[in-house]
Amino acid sequence: MTAEPLPEHPDFLWRTPEPRSSYDVVIVGAGGHGLATAYYLARNHGITRVAVLEKGWLAGGNMARNTTIIRSNYLWDESAAIYEHALKLWERLPEELDYDFLFSQRGVLNLAHTLQDVREGVRRVGANRLNGVDAEWLEPDEVAKVCPILNVSPRTRYPVLGATFQPRAGIAKHDHVAWALARRADMLGVDLIQGCEVTGFLKDGDRVVGVETNLGRIHAGRVGLAAAGHSSVLAERAGLRLPVQSHPLQALVSELHEPVHPTVVMSNHVHVYVSQAHKGELVMGAGVDAYNGYGQRGSFHVIERQMAAAVELFPVFARAHVLRTWGGIVDVTPDASPIIGATPVENLYVNCGWGTGGFKATPAAGWTFAHTLATGEPHPLNAPFALERFTTGALIDEHGAAAVAH
Amino acid sequence: MLLITCPWCGPRDETEYHYGGQAHVPYPERPADLTDEQWAAYVFYRDNPKGPFAERWMHGTGCRRWFNVLRDTATHEVLASYRLDEPRPGGNR
């Protein structure tokens, strides 16, 4: 007896077209950033002859593997401007995309455990306010009011000495964000092509004129790379070297619990960040593994340390079980800030180097990268994030200052 | 978790070591003559291969000496470890 074949999964949200022979813009990588770029190319610039090429499946890379935190409490003016632009876009996107992706502005606490943490936090609150970013400094008793399950006792190894608080920060359902952007981009005429790996670049002299793929050659007016951890592997095929290093970044979730954790808590010093997803899992992350790697898994001791920190901060989680751990590959730059803009290869543009913080920037990365791909010029928000800064020395050094250590 | 062989102490757990990035990056021979682009390349640009990568590790909780490891960044397989005065196994890069 042979079983009936299962019915095909319906393509509710987007078409699955064959690639055309040429497009105005080809974007490599159908993660959040690639999809947002395609969406804003169509919406803001009326450019709809666009293909987004994805070697795997749509939003199956880091977009499926992050801890979904959205915030804009960055230290430097350039970072505050682009992440705050992203946060403002997040606030209107569910309505604009007509898709409820569970954006929840439950706030973020960045804990201070040392005198230097306190000084850094107070400084960052001041910097945030000067940049129009909502920020408050909270003493330990005020921290406990925002997050009652947090252990603010002075008798822990690293007591909570205070925290910065950004009330407008929050979380969103990452998969739904991708699907919402993909659906709208598709409706506006963008071709989303999965299972399409870019294996090389078509060049006319020093100029990129298209890409070679496993589905054949595709010509393009401009090519934009949005491939996160694999950006340098891809760029190398175009003869371009990027100042990024790829590292594994791990995250994990617990089994489901009643809603007990009302906000997002991050700690640089003991290095863990914890929020509770809508369904009830505790979502946790830590820093990257030190070594370069593309294996989409990291080392157990990193998980062990973040769990130890989490249990110290949240004694209530002591008997929670880990349900699942996973790893993504992040591309880290020397100054922990992204690269968005032109490259020495004509018609080839990059959006990369977001390190551990790409998800929160998704709409602004798309907005500015679309502007750059449409006009050939940087948007004022991404101009400081050009590749040239590593030659001029105009770095945007967010290591440590970014409220999370890479 | 990586199992890394220190050339002096033998195989030890990854947690005993400190990572030092790409190996075989020599300080410029005539630093005063470098252009901004060449300085940028020396300071900020490193190889980032998906595959074999020669990198530096330091045995922090052991002999505290630096050495080199050839490791596949896609599979995490440690292909070789060798002293700083030894060439990269399988050809210089």
mmCIF file of C-alpha atoms in Angstrom, chain A residues 55 229-230 232-233 236 241-248 289-302 304-305 331 334 387 389-393 395, chain B residues 1-2 4 13-15 18-22 35-51 53 55 57 71-77 93:
data_model
loop_
_atom_site.group_PDB
_atom_site.id
_atom_site.type_symbol
_atom_site.label_atom_id
_atom_site.label_comp_id
_atom_site.label_asym_id
_atom_site.label_seq_id
_atom_site.Cartn_x
_atom_site.Cartn_y
_atom_site.Cartn_z
ATOM 1 C CA LYS A 55 21.050 30.090 -1.161
ATOM 2 C CA GLY A 229 28.240 35.922 8.413
ATOM 3 C CA HIS A 230 29.058 34.883 4.861
ATOM 4 C CA SER A 232 33.431 38.045 3.268
ATOM 5 C CA VAL A 233 33.169 34.620 1.596
ATOM 6 C CA GLU A 236 36.025 37.356 -2.025
ATOM 7 C CA ARG A 241 38.385 41.978 0.908
ATOM 8 C CA LEU A 242 36.234 43.077 3.840
ATOM 9 C CA PRO A 243 37.426 43.950 7.361
ATOM 10 C CA VAL A 244 35.115 41.430 9.039
ATOM 11 C CA GLN A 245 35.664 38.258 11.025
ATOM 12 C CA SER A 246 32.938 35.607 11.271
ATOM 13 C CA HIS A 247 32.197 34.177 14.706
ATOM 14 C CA PRO A 248 29.640 31.753 16.118
ATOM 15 C CA ASP A 289 32.737 32.582 20.795
ATOM 16 C CA ALA A 290 36.245 34.018 20.524
ATOM 17 C CA TYR A 291 37.380 32.029 17.497
ATOM 18 C CA ASN A 292 36.404 32.400 13.839
ATOM 19 C CA GLY A 293 33.911 29.842 12.675
ATOM 20 C CA TYR A 294 31.197 29.044 10.170
ATOM 21 C CA GLY A 295 29.902 25.873 11.820
ATOM 22 C CA GLN A 296 26.680 27.409 13.247
ATOM 23 C CA ARG A 297 27.514 26.008 16.651
ATOM 24 C CA GLY A 298 29.712 27.248 19.466
ATOM 25 C CA SER A 299 31.265 26.015 22.670
ATOM 26 C CA PHE A 300 29.447 24.623 25.673
ATOM 27 C CA HIS A 301 31.378 26.693 28.216
ATOM 28 C CA VAL A 302 29.828 29.868 26.805
ATOM 29 C CA GLU A 304 27.475 27.258 30.914
ATOM 30 C CA ARG A 305 28.662 30.745 31.932
ATOM 31 C CA ASP A 331 30.372 39.133 10.956
ATOM 32 C CA PRO A 334 37.067 46.012 14.160
ATOM 33 C CA LEU A 387 34.080 51.149 4.270
ATOM 34 C CA ARG A 389 36.393 54.677 7.783
ATOM 35 C CA PHE A 390 38.980 51.961 8.293
ATOM 36 C CA THR A 391 41.382 53.990 6.159
ATOM 37 C CA THR A 392 40.476 57.480 7.412
ATOM 38 C CA GLY A 393 40.323 56.329 11.043
ATOM 39 C CA LEU A 395 35.749 54.687 13.497
ATOM 40 C CA MET B 1 34.164 22.685 22.542
ATOM 41 C CA LEU B 2 37.554 22.429 20.903
ATOM 42 C CA ILE B 4 43.576 21.916 21.129
ATOM 43 C CA ASP B 13 40.350 21.816 26.633
ATOM 44 C CA GLU B 14 39.573 25.042 24.740
ATOM 45 C CA THR B 15 38.821 26.850 28.011
ATOM 46 C CA HIS B 18 43.074 32.526 24.765
ATOM 47 C CA TYR B 19 42.380 33.220 21.087
ATOM 48 C CA GLY B 20 44.652 35.565 19.165
ATOM 49 C CA GLY B 21 43.253 35.758 15.634
ATOM 50 C CA GLN B 22 45.064 35.207 12.353
ATOM 51 C CA THR B 35 50.212 54.693 3.011
ATOM 52 C CA ASP B 36 46.928 55.037 4.912
ATOM 53 C CA GLU B 37 45.525 52.199 2.806
ATOM 54 C CA GLN B 38 48.461 49.944 3.699
ATOM 55 C CA TRP B 39 48.105 50.795 7.395
ATOM 56 C CA ALA B 40 44.382 50.020 7.208
ATOM 57 C CA ALA B 41 45.185 46.667 5.612
ATOM 58 C CA TYR B 42 47.724 45.847 8.341
ATOM 59 C CA VAL B 43 45.615 47.001 11.299
ATOM 60 C CA PHE B 44 42.055 46.109 10.304
ATOM 61 C CA TYR B 45 42.006 43.532 7.493
ATOM 62 C CA ARG B 46 42.428 39.847 8.230
ATOM 63 C CA ASP B 47 41.623 36.689 6.275
ATOM 64 C CA ASN B 48 38.258 35.176 7.119
ATOM 65 C CA PRO B 49 38.213 31.880 5.219
ATOM 66 C CA LYS B 50 35.542 29.204 5.385
ATOM 67 C CA GLY B 51 37.979 26.311 5.621
ATOM 68 C CA PHE B 53 42.766 28.950 8.844
ATOM 69 C CA GLU B 55 45.504 31.241 13.853
ATOM 70 C CA TRP B 57 46.300 30.599 20.525
ATOM 71 C CA ARG B 71 41.915 24.755 12.057
ATOM 72 C CA ASP B 72 39.034 24.274 9.638
ATOM 73 C CA THR B 73 36.554 27.063 10.431
ATOM 74 C CA ALA B 74 33.667 25.187 8.791
ATOM 75 C CA THR B 75 34.097 21.846 10.563
ATOM 76 C CA HIS B 76 36.047 22.965 13.689
ATOM 77 C CA GLU B 77 38.590 20.215 12.952
ATOM 78 C CA ARG B 93 49.990 31.432 3.474
#
